[in-house]
mmCIF file of C-alpha atoms in Angstrom:
data_model
loop_
_atom_site.group_PDB
_atom_site.id
_atom_site.type_symbol
_atom_site.label_atom_id
_atom_site.label_comp_id
_atom_site.label_asym_id
_atom_site.label_seq_id
_atom_site.Cartn_x
_atom_site.Cartn_y
_atom_site.Cartn_z
ATOM 1 C CA UNK A 1 187.186 95.509 179.044
ATOM 2 C CA UNK A 2 185.090 92.376 176.923
ATOM 3 C CA UNK A 3 187.996 92.485 174.219
ATOM 4 C CA UNK A 4 190.739 92.327 176.637
ATOM 5 C CA UNK A 5 189.171 89.686 178.847
ATOM 6 C CA UNK A 6 188.761 87.938 175.595
ATOM 7 C CA UNK A 7 192.771 88.182 175.005
ATOM 8 C CA UNK A 8 193.770 87.568 177.769
ATOM 9 C CA UNK A 9 191.917 84.241 178.175
ATOM 10 C CA UNK A 10 192.334 83.287 175.050
ATOM 11 C CA UNK A 11 189.143 82.378 174.028
ATOM 12 C CA UNK A 12 189.813 84.464 170.050
ATOM 13 C CA UNK A 13 192.588 81.402 170.149
ATOM 14 C CA UNK A 14 191.865 78.187 167.709
ATOM 15 C CA UNK A 15 190.879 74.938 170.171
ATOM 16 C CA UNK A 16 193.678 72.343 169.082
ATOM 17 C CA UNK A 17 194.027 70.440 172.455
ATOM 18 C CA UNK A 18 193.354 70.182 175.694
ATOM 19 C CA UNK A 19 196.634 72.172 176.991
ATOM 20 C CA UNK A 20 195.349 75.005 175.844
ATOM 21 C CA UNK A 21 192.129 74.641 177.820
ATOM 22 C CA UNK A 22 194.118 74.228 180.317
ATOM 23 C CA UNK A 23 196.078 76.807 179.540
ATOM 24 C CA UNK A 24 192.704 79.071 179.083
ATOM 25 C CA UNK A 25 191.710 77.463 182.472
ATOM 26 C CA UNK A 26 195.265 78.170 183.894
ATOM 27 C CA UNK A 27 194.826 82.254 183.325
ATOM 28 C CA UNK A 28 190.549 81.775 184.513
ATOM 29 C CA UNK A 29 192.415 80.663 188.425
ATOM 30 C CA UNK A 30 194.492 83.403 188.535
ATOM 31 C CA UNK A 31 191.617 86.470 186.722
ATOM 32 C CA UNK A 32 189.011 84.746 189.132
ATOM 33 C CA UNK A 33 191.543 84.115 192.461
ATOM 34 C CA UNK A 34 192.855 88.212 192.804
ATOM 35 C CA UNK A 35 189.257 88.780 191.037
ATOM 36 C CA UNK A 36 187.970 87.009 194.031
ATOM 37 C CA UNK A 37 190.367 87.672 196.877
ATOM 38 C CA UNK A 38 189.760 91.531 196.607
ATOM 39 C CA UNK A 39 185.579 91.603 196.995
ATOM 40 C CA UNK A 40 186.138 89.438 199.379
ATOM 41 C CA UNK A 41 188.661 91.449 201.525
ATOM 42 C CA UNK A 42 186.791 94.103 200.420
ATOM 43 C CA UNK A 43 183.531 93.320 202.019
ATOM 44 C CA UNK A 44 184.275 91.936 204.783
ATOM 45 C CA UNK A 45 186.323 95.298 205.627
ATOM 46 C CA UNK A 46 182.524 97.265 205.821
ATOM 47 C CA UNK A 47 180.209 93.531 206.434
ATOM 48 C CA UNK A 48 182.586 91.134 208.584
ATOM 49 C CA UNK A 49 184.600 91.355 211.461
ATOM 50 C CA UNK A 50 188.285 92.322 211.057
ATOM 51 C CA UNK A 51 188.969 88.701 212.158
ATOM 52 C CA UNK A 52 188.333 87.348 209.324
ATOM 53 C CA UNK A 53 189.197 90.630 206.891
ATOM 54 C CA UNK A 54 192.569 90.025 208.532
ATOM 55 C CA UNK A 55 193.117 86.588 207.063
ATOM 56 C CA UNK A 56 191.223 87.989 203.705
ATOM 57 C CA UNK A 57 193.502 90.287 203.680
ATOM 58 C CA UNK A 58 196.900 87.975 204.507
ATOM 59 C CA UNK A 59 196.009 85.705 201.269
ATOM 60 C CA UNK A 60 195.362 88.518 199.114
ATOM 61 C CA UNK A 61 198.610 90.162 200.193
ATOM 62 C CA UNK A 62 200.106 85.905 199.854
ATOM 63 C CA UNK A 63 198.831 85.459 196.376
ATOM 64 C CA UNK A 64 199.926 88.881 194.956
ATOM 65 C CA UNK A 65 203.657 87.417 197.124
ATOM 66 C CA UNK A 66 203.093 83.826 194.471
ATOM 67 C CA UNK A 67 202.919 85.950 191.253
ATOM 68 C CA UNK A 68 205.372 88.328 191.993
ATOM 69 C CA UNK A 69 207.778 85.315 192.856
ATOM 70 C CA UNK A 70 206.911 83.254 190.200
ATOM 71 C CA UNK A 71 205.828 85.869 187.505
ATOM 72 C CA UNK A 72 208.558 83.651 185.144
ATOM 73 C CA UNK A 73 207.008 80.757 185.544
ATOM 74 C CA UNK A 74 203.320 80.870 184.358
ATOM 75 C CA UNK A 75 202.620 77.188 184.640
ATOM 76 C CA UNK A 76 204.394 76.907 188.800
ATOM 77 C CA UNK A 77 201.951 80.142 188.958
ATOM 78 C CA UNK A 78 199.025 78.222 188.126
ATOM 79 C CA UNK A 79 199.165 75.542 189.974
ATOM 80 C CA UNK A 80 201.086 77.351 192.975
ATOM 81 C CA UNK A 81 197.543 79.620 193.590
ATOM 82 C CA UNK A 82 195.815 75.982 192.760
ATOM 83 C CA UNK A 83 197.128 74.623 196.178
ATOM 84 C CA UNK A 84 197.235 78.667 197.655
ATOM 85 C CA UNK A 85 193.690 78.263 196.991
ATOM 86 C CA UNK A 86 193.082 74.639 199.394
ATOM 87 C CA UNK A 87 195.258 76.698 202.163
ATOM 88 C CA UNK A 88 192.577 79.464 201.320
ATOM 89 C CA UNK A 89 189.727 77.734 201.802
ATOM 90 C CA UNK A 90 191.022 75.529 205.080
ATOM 91 C CA UNK A 91 191.721 78.897 206.881
ATOM 92 C CA UNK A 92 188.297 80.714 206.359
ATOM 93 C CA UNK A 93 186.740 77.823 206.775
ATOM 94 C CA UNK A 94 188.877 77.999 210.390
ATOM 95 C CA UNK A 95 187.190 81.132 210.622
ATOM 96 C CA UNK A 96 183.553 80.797 210.288
ATOM 97 C CA UNK A 97 183.726 77.569 212.056
ATOM 98 C CA UNK A 98 182.760 76.357 209.132
ATOM 99 C CA UNK A 99 179.390 78.598 209.113
ATOM 100 C CA UNK A 100 178.113 80.931 206.053
ATOM 101 C CA UNK A 101 178.840 78.023 203.675
ATOM 102 C CA UNK A 102 181.760 78.378 203.710
ATOM 103 C CA UNK A 103 182.531 75.050 203.036
ATOM 104 C CA UNK A 104 181.699 75.318 199.411
ATOM 105 C CA UNK A 105 184.193 76.796 198.022
ATOM 106 C CA UNK A 106 185.621 73.167 198.249
ATOM 107 C CA UNK A 107 183.360 72.325 194.954
ATOM 108 C CA UNK A 108 185.072 75.179 192.481
ATOM 109 C CA UNK A 109 188.765 74.060 193.507
ATOM 110 C CA UNK A 110 187.923 70.353 193.401
ATOM 111 C CA UNK A 111 187.070 70.737 189.890
ATOM 112 C CA UNK A 112 189.366 73.605 188.900
ATOM 113 C CA UNK A 113 192.022 71.166 190.318
ATOM 114 C CA UNK A 114 190.890 67.961 187.923
ATOM 115 C CA UNK A 115 190.461 70.781 185.159
ATOM 116 C CA UNK A 116 194.742 71.883 185.470
ATOM 117 C CA UNK A 117 195.651 67.913 186.086
ATOM 118 C CA UNK A 118 194.188 66.452 184.273
ATOM 119 C CA UNK A 119 191.157 63.122 184.974
ATOM 120 C CA UNK A 120 193.605 60.907 186.748
ATOM 121 C CA UNK A 121 196.162 63.178 187.990
ATOM 122 C CA UNK A 122 193.519 65.343 189.247
ATOM 123 C CA UNK A 123 191.436 63.433 191.175
ATOM 124 C CA UNK A 124 194.195 61.985 193.429
ATOM 125 C CA UNK A 125 194.592 65.656 194.699
ATOM 126 C CA UNK A 126 190.581 66.590 195.092
ATOM 127 C CA UNK A 127 189.955 63.819 196.065
ATOM 128 C CA UNK A 128 192.297 64.091 198.912
ATOM 129 C CA UNK A 129 191.883 67.118 200.043
ATOM 130 C CA UNK A 130 187.587 66.485 199.883
ATOM 131 C CA UNK A 131 189.215 64.073 202.162
ATOM 132 C CA UNK A 132 191.105 66.864 204.857
ATOM 133 C CA UNK A 133 187.991 68.423 204.219
ATOM 134 C CA UNK A 134 186.096 66.541 205.361
ATOM 135 C CA UNK A 135 188.279 65.257 208.780
ATOM 136 C CA UNK A 136 188.855 69.159 208.752
ATOM 137 C CA UNK A 137 184.484 69.649 209.131
ATOM 138 C CA UNK A 138 184.362 66.885 211.660
ATOM 139 C CA UNK A 139 185.571 68.875 214.326
ATOM 140 C CA UNK A 140 182.814 70.904 213.906
ATOM 141 C CA UNK A 141 179.984 68.444 214.162
ATOM 142 C CA UNK A 142 177.466 68.271 216.358
ATOM 143 C CA UNK A 143 178.616 72.217 217.814
ATOM 144 C CA UNK A 144 178.599 74.757 214.539
ATOM 145 C CA UNK A 145 177.590 72.179 212.190
ATOM 146 C CA UNK A 146 175.134 69.360 212.422
ATOM 147 C CA UNK A 147 175.148 65.699 211.287
ATOM 148 C CA UNK A 148 172.427 65.822 208.864
ATOM 149 C CA UNK A 149 174.362 69.341 207.192
ATOM 150 C CA UNK A 150 177.540 67.403 206.880
ATOM 151 C CA UNK A 151 176.240 64.350 205.833
ATOM 152 C CA UNK A 152 174.998 66.790 202.785
ATOM 153 C CA UNK A 153 177.877 68.246 202.025
ATOM 154 C CA UNK A 154 179.312 64.996 202.095
ATOM 155 C CA UNK A 155 177.638 63.255 199.618
ATOM 156 C CA UNK A 156 177.262 65.715 197.045
ATOM 157 C CA UNK A 157 181.165 67.263 197.297
ATOM 158 C CA UNK A 158 181.843 63.113 196.048
ATOM 159 C CA UNK A 159 179.247 63.665 193.694
ATOM 160 C CA UNK A 160 180.685 66.859 192.981
ATOM 161 C CA UNK A 161 183.988 65.423 192.471
ATOM 162 C CA UNK A 162 182.718 62.599 190.354
ATOM 163 C CA UNK A 163 181.232 64.486 187.804
ATOM 164 C CA UNK A 164 183.898 67.108 187.263
ATOM 165 C CA UNK A 165 186.498 63.848 186.901
ATOM 166 C CA UNK A 166 183.919 62.283 184.496
ATOM 167 C CA UNK A 167 183.814 65.562 182.992
ATOM 168 C CA UNK A 168 187.436 66.128 182.312
ATOM 169 C CA UNK A 169 187.784 62.027 181.257
ATOM 170 C CA UNK A 170 185.156 63.276 178.387
ATOM 171 C CA UNK A 171 186.192 66.000 177.157
ATOM 172 C CA UNK A 172 190.612 64.346 177.192
ATOM 173 C CA UNK A 173 188.965 62.023 175.093
ATOM 174 C CA UNK A 174 187.512 63.838 172.931
ATOM 175 C CA UNK A 175 190.385 66.131 172.573
ATOM 176 C CA UNK A 176 192.127 62.680 171.608
ATOM 177 C CA UNK A 177 189.779 61.986 168.965
ATOM 178 C CA UNK A 178 189.671 64.937 167.834
ATOM 179 C CA UNK A 179 193.453 65.396 167.473
ATOM 180 C CA UNK A 180 194.155 61.928 165.684
ATOM 181 C CA UNK A 181 191.169 62.519 163.010
ATOM 182 C CA UNK A 182 192.609 65.810 162.291
ATOM 183 C CA UNK A 183 196.565 64.129 161.762
ATOM 184 C CA UNK A 184 194.808 61.463 159.360
ATOM 185 C CA UNK A 185 192.855 64.542 157.421
ATOM 186 C CA UNK A 186 195.921 66.359 156.861
ATOM 187 C CA UNK A 187 197.811 63.097 155.577
ATOM 188 C CA UNK A 188 195.341 62.607 153.498
ATOM 189 C CA UNK A 189 195.883 66.192 152.045
ATOM 190 C CA UNK A 190 199.529 65.929 151.460
ATOM 191 C CA UNK A 191 199.400 62.230 150.181
ATOM 192 C CA UNK A 192 198.697 60.547 146.950
ATOM 193 C CA UNK A 193 196.203 57.886 147.667
ATOM 194 C CA UNK A 194 197.303 55.386 144.957
ATOM 195 C CA UNK A 195 201.118 55.253 146.198
ATOM 196 C CA UNK A 196 201.474 56.842 149.531
ATOM 197 C CA UNK A 197 203.753 59.598 148.740
ATOM 198 C CA UNK A 198 203.981 62.867 149.582
ATOM 199 C CA UNK A 199 201.034 64.352 146.487
ATOM 200 C CA UNK A 200 201.185 67.444 144.527
ATOM 201 C CA UNK A 201 200.101 69.818 146.581
ATOM 202 C CA UNK A 202 203.226 68.909 149.593
ATOM 203 C CA UNK A 203 205.241 69.254 146.684
ATOM 204 C CA UNK A 204 204.779 73.043 146.605
ATOM 205 C CA UNK A 205 204.473 73.480 150.060
ATOM 206 C CA UNK A 206 207.877 72.174 150.924
ATOM 207 C CA UNK A 207 209.891 72.695 148.004
ATOM 208 C CA UNK A 208 210.345 76.681 148.557
ATOM 209 C CA UNK A 209 211.105 75.585 151.953
ATOM 210 C CA UNK A 210 213.694 72.820 151.674
ATOM 211 C CA UNK A 211 215.702 75.672 149.912
ATOM 212 C CA UNK A 212 215.856 78.502 152.037
ATOM 213 C CA UNK A 213 216.984 76.123 154.862
ATOM 214 C CA UNK A 214 219.730 74.152 152.333
ATOM 215 C CA UNK A 215 221.027 77.894 152.051
ATOM 216 C CA UNK A 216 220.574 78.782 155.657
ATOM 217 C CA UNK A 217 222.999 76.084 156.135
ATOM 218 C CA UNK A 218 224.972 75.801 153.288
ATOM 219 C CA UNK A 219 224.432 72.690 152.610
ATOM 220 C CA UNK A 220 223.328 71.035 148.576
ATOM 221 C CA UNK A 221 220.588 69.732 147.286
ATOM 222 C CA UNK A 222 219.213 67.470 144.562
ATOM 223 C CA UNK A 223 215.437 68.494 142.624
ATOM 224 C CA UNK A 224 214.867 64.953 141.073
ATOM 225 C CA UNK A 225 211.529 64.608 139.074
ATOM 226 C CA UNK A 226 211.443 61.024 137.575
ATOM 227 C CA UNK A 227 208.789 60.180 134.921
ATOM 228 C CA UNK A 228 207.669 57.010 133.114
ATOM 229 C CA UNK A 229 208.661 56.532 129.903
ATOM 230 C CA UNK A 230 205.733 55.484 127.595
ATOM 231 C CA UNK A 231 203.487 55.152 130.477
ATOM 232 C CA UNK A 232 199.917 56.223 128.084
ATOM 233 C CA UNK A 233 201.339 53.480 126.001
ATOM 234 C CA UNK A 234 201.233 51.500 128.399
ATOM 235 C CA UNK A 235 198.053 51.850 129.539
ATOM 236 C CA UNK A 236 196.480 52.413 126.454
ATOM 237 C CA UNK A 237 198.063 48.527 125.868
ATOM 238 C CA UNK A 238 197.982 46.632 129.203
ATOM 239 C CA UNK A 239 195.130 49.000 130.973
ATOM 240 C CA UNK A 240 195.301 51.289 133.761
ATOM 241 C CA UNK A 241 194.921 48.187 136.056
ATOM 242 C CA UNK A 242 198.594 47.364 135.168
ATOM 243 C CA UNK A 243 199.927 50.884 134.495
ATOM 244 C CA UNK A 244 198.936 51.050 138.570
ATOM 245 C CA UNK A 245 200.652 48.129 139.387
ATOM 246 C CA UNK A 246 204.183 49.843 137.486
ATOM 247 C CA UNK A 247 203.292 53.657 139.223
ATOM 248 C CA UNK A 248 202.667 51.484 143.236
ATOM 249 C CA UNK A 249 205.927 49.339 142.506
ATOM 250 C CA UNK A 250 208.211 52.119 140.683
ATOM 251 C CA UNK A 251 206.731 54.395 144.146
ATOM 252 C CA UNK A 252 207.985 51.410 146.903
ATOM 253 C CA UNK A 253 210.928 50.747 145.005
ATOM 254 C CA UNK A 254 211.804 54.281 145.922
ATOM 255 C CA UNK A 255 210.377 54.161 149.377
ATOM 256 C CA UNK A 256 213.596 51.806 149.460
ATOM 257 C CA UNK A 257 216.475 53.897 148.208
ATOM 258 C CA UNK A 258 215.300 57.060 150.006
ATOM 259 C CA UNK A 259 215.762 55.687 153.503
ATOM 260 C CA UNK A 260 217.640 59.052 155.263
ATOM 261 C CA UNK A 261 215.716 61.123 157.300
ATOM 262 C CA UNK A 262 215.730 64.071 155.118
ATOM 263 C CA UNK A 263 214.919 62.515 152.147
ATOM 264 C CA UNK A 264 211.249 63.089 150.347
ATOM 265 C CA UNK A 265 209.465 61.426 148.215
ATOM 266 C CA UNK A 266 206.509 62.880 145.214
ATOM 267 C CA UNK A 267 204.188 62.098 143.084
ATOM 268 C CA UNK A 268 203.445 65.369 141.928
ATOM 269 C CA UNK A 269 200.598 62.903 138.373
ATOM 270 C CA UNK A 270 200.280 60.864 136.169
ATOM 271 C CA UNK A 271 203.595 58.442 136.384
ATOM 272 C CA UNK A 272 205.074 61.594 137.137
ATOM 273 C CA UNK A 273 207.480 61.441 140.779
ATOM 274 C CA UNK A 274 210.112 63.893 142.440
ATOM 275 C CA UNK A 275 212.704 63.490 145.007
ATOM 276 C CA UNK A 276 214.112 66.115 147.242
ATOM 277 C CA UNK A 277 217.685 64.813 148.989
ATOM 278 C CA UNK A 278 221.495 66.223 150.602
ATOM 279 C CA UNK A 279 224.638 64.538 148.732
ATOM 280 C CA UNK A 280 227.151 64.638 149.870
ATOM 281 C CA UNK A 281 228.558 65.684 146.161
ATOM 282 C CA UNK A 282 227.436 66.102 142.384
ATOM 283 C CA UNK A 283 228.503 62.389 142.088
ATOM 284 C CA UNK A 284 226.990 61.350 144.557
ATOM 285 C CA UNK A 285 223.500 62.804 143.952
ATOM 286 C CA UNK A 286 224.309 61.221 140.151
ATOM 287 C CA UNK A 287 224.575 57.594 141.315
ATOM 288 C CA UNK A 288 221.961 57.811 143.683
ATOM 289 C CA UNK A 289 219.520 58.629 140.122
ATOM 290 C CA UNK A 290 221.048 55.742 138.270
ATOM 291 C CA UNK A 291 221.399 53.186 141.296
ATOM 292 C CA UNK A 292 217.351 53.795 140.762
ATOM 293 C CA UNK A 293 217.337 53.757 136.717
ATOM 294 C CA UNK A 294 218.620 50.821 136.718
ATOM 295 C CA UNK A 295 216.879 49.071 139.530
ATOM 296 C CA UNK A 296 213.929 49.820 138.170
ATOM 297 C CA UNK A 297 213.885 47.423 135.236
ATOM 298 C CA UNK A 298 215.433 44.501 137.766
ATOM 299 C CA UNK A 299 212.045 45.289 140.329
ATOM 300 C CA UNK A 300 209.586 45.636 137.265
ATOM 301 C CA UNK A 301 210.306 42.374 136.406
ATOM 302 C CA UNK A 302 210.148 40.651 140.061
ATOM 303 C CA UNK A 303 206.877 42.048 139.807
ATOM 304 C CA UNK A 304 205.952 40.576 137.032
ATOM 305 C CA UNK A 305 204.676 43.660 135.079
ATOM 306 C CA UNK A 306 203.616 43.336 131.768
ATOM 307 C CA UNK A 307 206.819 44.853 129.670
ATOM 308 C CA UNK A 308 210.075 46.217 130.734
ATOM 309 C CA UNK A 309 208.942 49.856 132.040
ATOM 310 C CA UNK A 310 212.214 52.358 131.464
ATOM 311 C CA UNK A 311 211.837 55.708 133.309
ATOM 312 C CA UNK A 312 213.734 59.683 132.455
ATOM 313 C CA UNK A 313 215.261 61.932 134.701
ATOM 314 C CA UNK A 314 216.378 65.262 135.205
ATOM 315 C CA UNK A 315 218.369 65.969 137.910
ATOM 316 C CA UNK A 316 218.688 69.901 138.886
ATOM 317 C CA UNK A 317 221.641 71.147 141.911
ATOM 318 C CA UNK A 318 220.956 73.560 143.923
ATOM 319 C CA UNK A 319 223.582 74.969 145.148
ATOM 320 C CA UNK A 320 223.865 76.546 148.384
ATOM 321 C CA UNK A 321 225.376 79.591 147.373
ATOM 322 C CA UNK A 322 223.290 80.942 144.772
ATOM 323 C CA UNK A 323 219.668 82.327 145.743
ATOM 324 C CA UNK A 324 216.905 80.785 143.841
ATOM 325 C CA UNK A 325 213.456 80.343 143.570
ATOM 326 C CA UNK A 326 210.737 77.161 144.019
ATOM 327 C CA UNK A 327 209.827 78.225 139.919
ATOM 328 C CA UNK A 328 213.772 78.578 138.762
ATOM 329 C CA UNK A 329 214.337 75.209 140.913
ATOM 330 C CA UNK A 330 211.065 73.572 139.699
ATOM 331 C CA UNK A 331 211.741 74.617 135.822
ATOM 332 C CA UNK A 332 215.205 74.071 135.190
ATOM 333 C CA UNK A 333 214.356 70.505 135.982
ATOM 334 C CA UNK A 334 211.646 69.964 135.062
ATOM 335 C CA UNK A 335 213.596 71.087 131.311
ATOM 336 C CA UNK A 336 216.502 68.251 132.568
ATOM 337 C CA UNK A 337 214.008 65.894 132.470
ATOM 338 C CA UNK A 338 212.129 66.998 128.293
ATOM 339 C CA UNK A 339 215.598 66.497 127.366
ATOM 340 C CA UNK A 340 216.540 62.994 129.238
ATOM 341 C CA UNK A 341 213.363 62.186 127.158
ATOM 342 C CA UNK A 342 214.703 64.509 123.943
ATOM 343 C CA UNK A 343 218.298 62.322 123.496
ATOM 344 C CA UNK A 344 216.192 58.846 123.743
ATOM 345 C CA UNK A 345 214.736 58.430 127.500
ATOM 346 C CA UNK A 346 215.970 55.905 130.203
ATOM 347 C CA UNK A 347 219.020 58.295 130.811
ATOM 348 C CA UNK A 348 219.836 60.830 133.844
ATOM 349 C CA UNK A 349 220.116 64.381 132.721
ATOM 350 C CA UNK A 350 221.850 66.372 135.143
ATOM 351 C CA UNK A 351 222.291 70.250 135.389
ATOM 352 C CA UNK A 352 225.544 71.623 134.148
#
């Protein structure tokens, strides 16, 4: 029973957002409504008048009907039950003439409504409900309810409404800050700190997905691995800050050139970069990489780089009709880069 309850209320699921919390609250509303109305109906059958028993039975039947009619839209079921609960409170208060502490059920309703709708919209709905309830209760002031009891109830109700609003506001802001921080941390784990490009870890995660996606959509995919020529010698000659400036400049050039939404750029480590993009054909795939290679020398001159910088690249074209793994694709592109270096650098070597 406990295991089922935890599963139904999603207690084993990771807390991640306000929507999750509202889903849990909604499940609780359904479960609680059925449980409490069933128990009230049963107890009133034995302990109370027939009139109150029939009122509870009608409410329980109405609850079952709402759940059945809107069973394919859980959100609508939850909100309908919540508002049905408001009507039920008025009915019970009416039949009990505001006695036997029946108005205090409004406390639960106000808290649930603010949890379901959020602090702003929830406050408006709960505030409207409380205003109507206080007006309704005023009819029994001086008869079954004393003035002092009415004032006490109104005072406590307003405070409960305020604190429910405040709690929801603080929880919502906490979740927003938590998700914002989580998003920043997730971005940091896949981003290269120096260049702002994706890092090797993200490359390992993305490449297989991109290969499979391109194969399903029958699109050509190109993987280019780029390496800065003689970068170690450049670092040794001009220092690491100058070397970092070369890498940053190259990264900015790649960002400027690769603007399409499905272009993905990576710094694999050191002076090695990777480009993943979908060309129209092999000619356009090669032309793009050649433009980048030719642009490198001009760009580094503009950025006051202290020496001529060139790049070598291995370009591997992934055909949609051919099934290949991450390891095969990466190894092939890396071998093409190695060939470019063996052939004298400052060139692009393309897969046959």
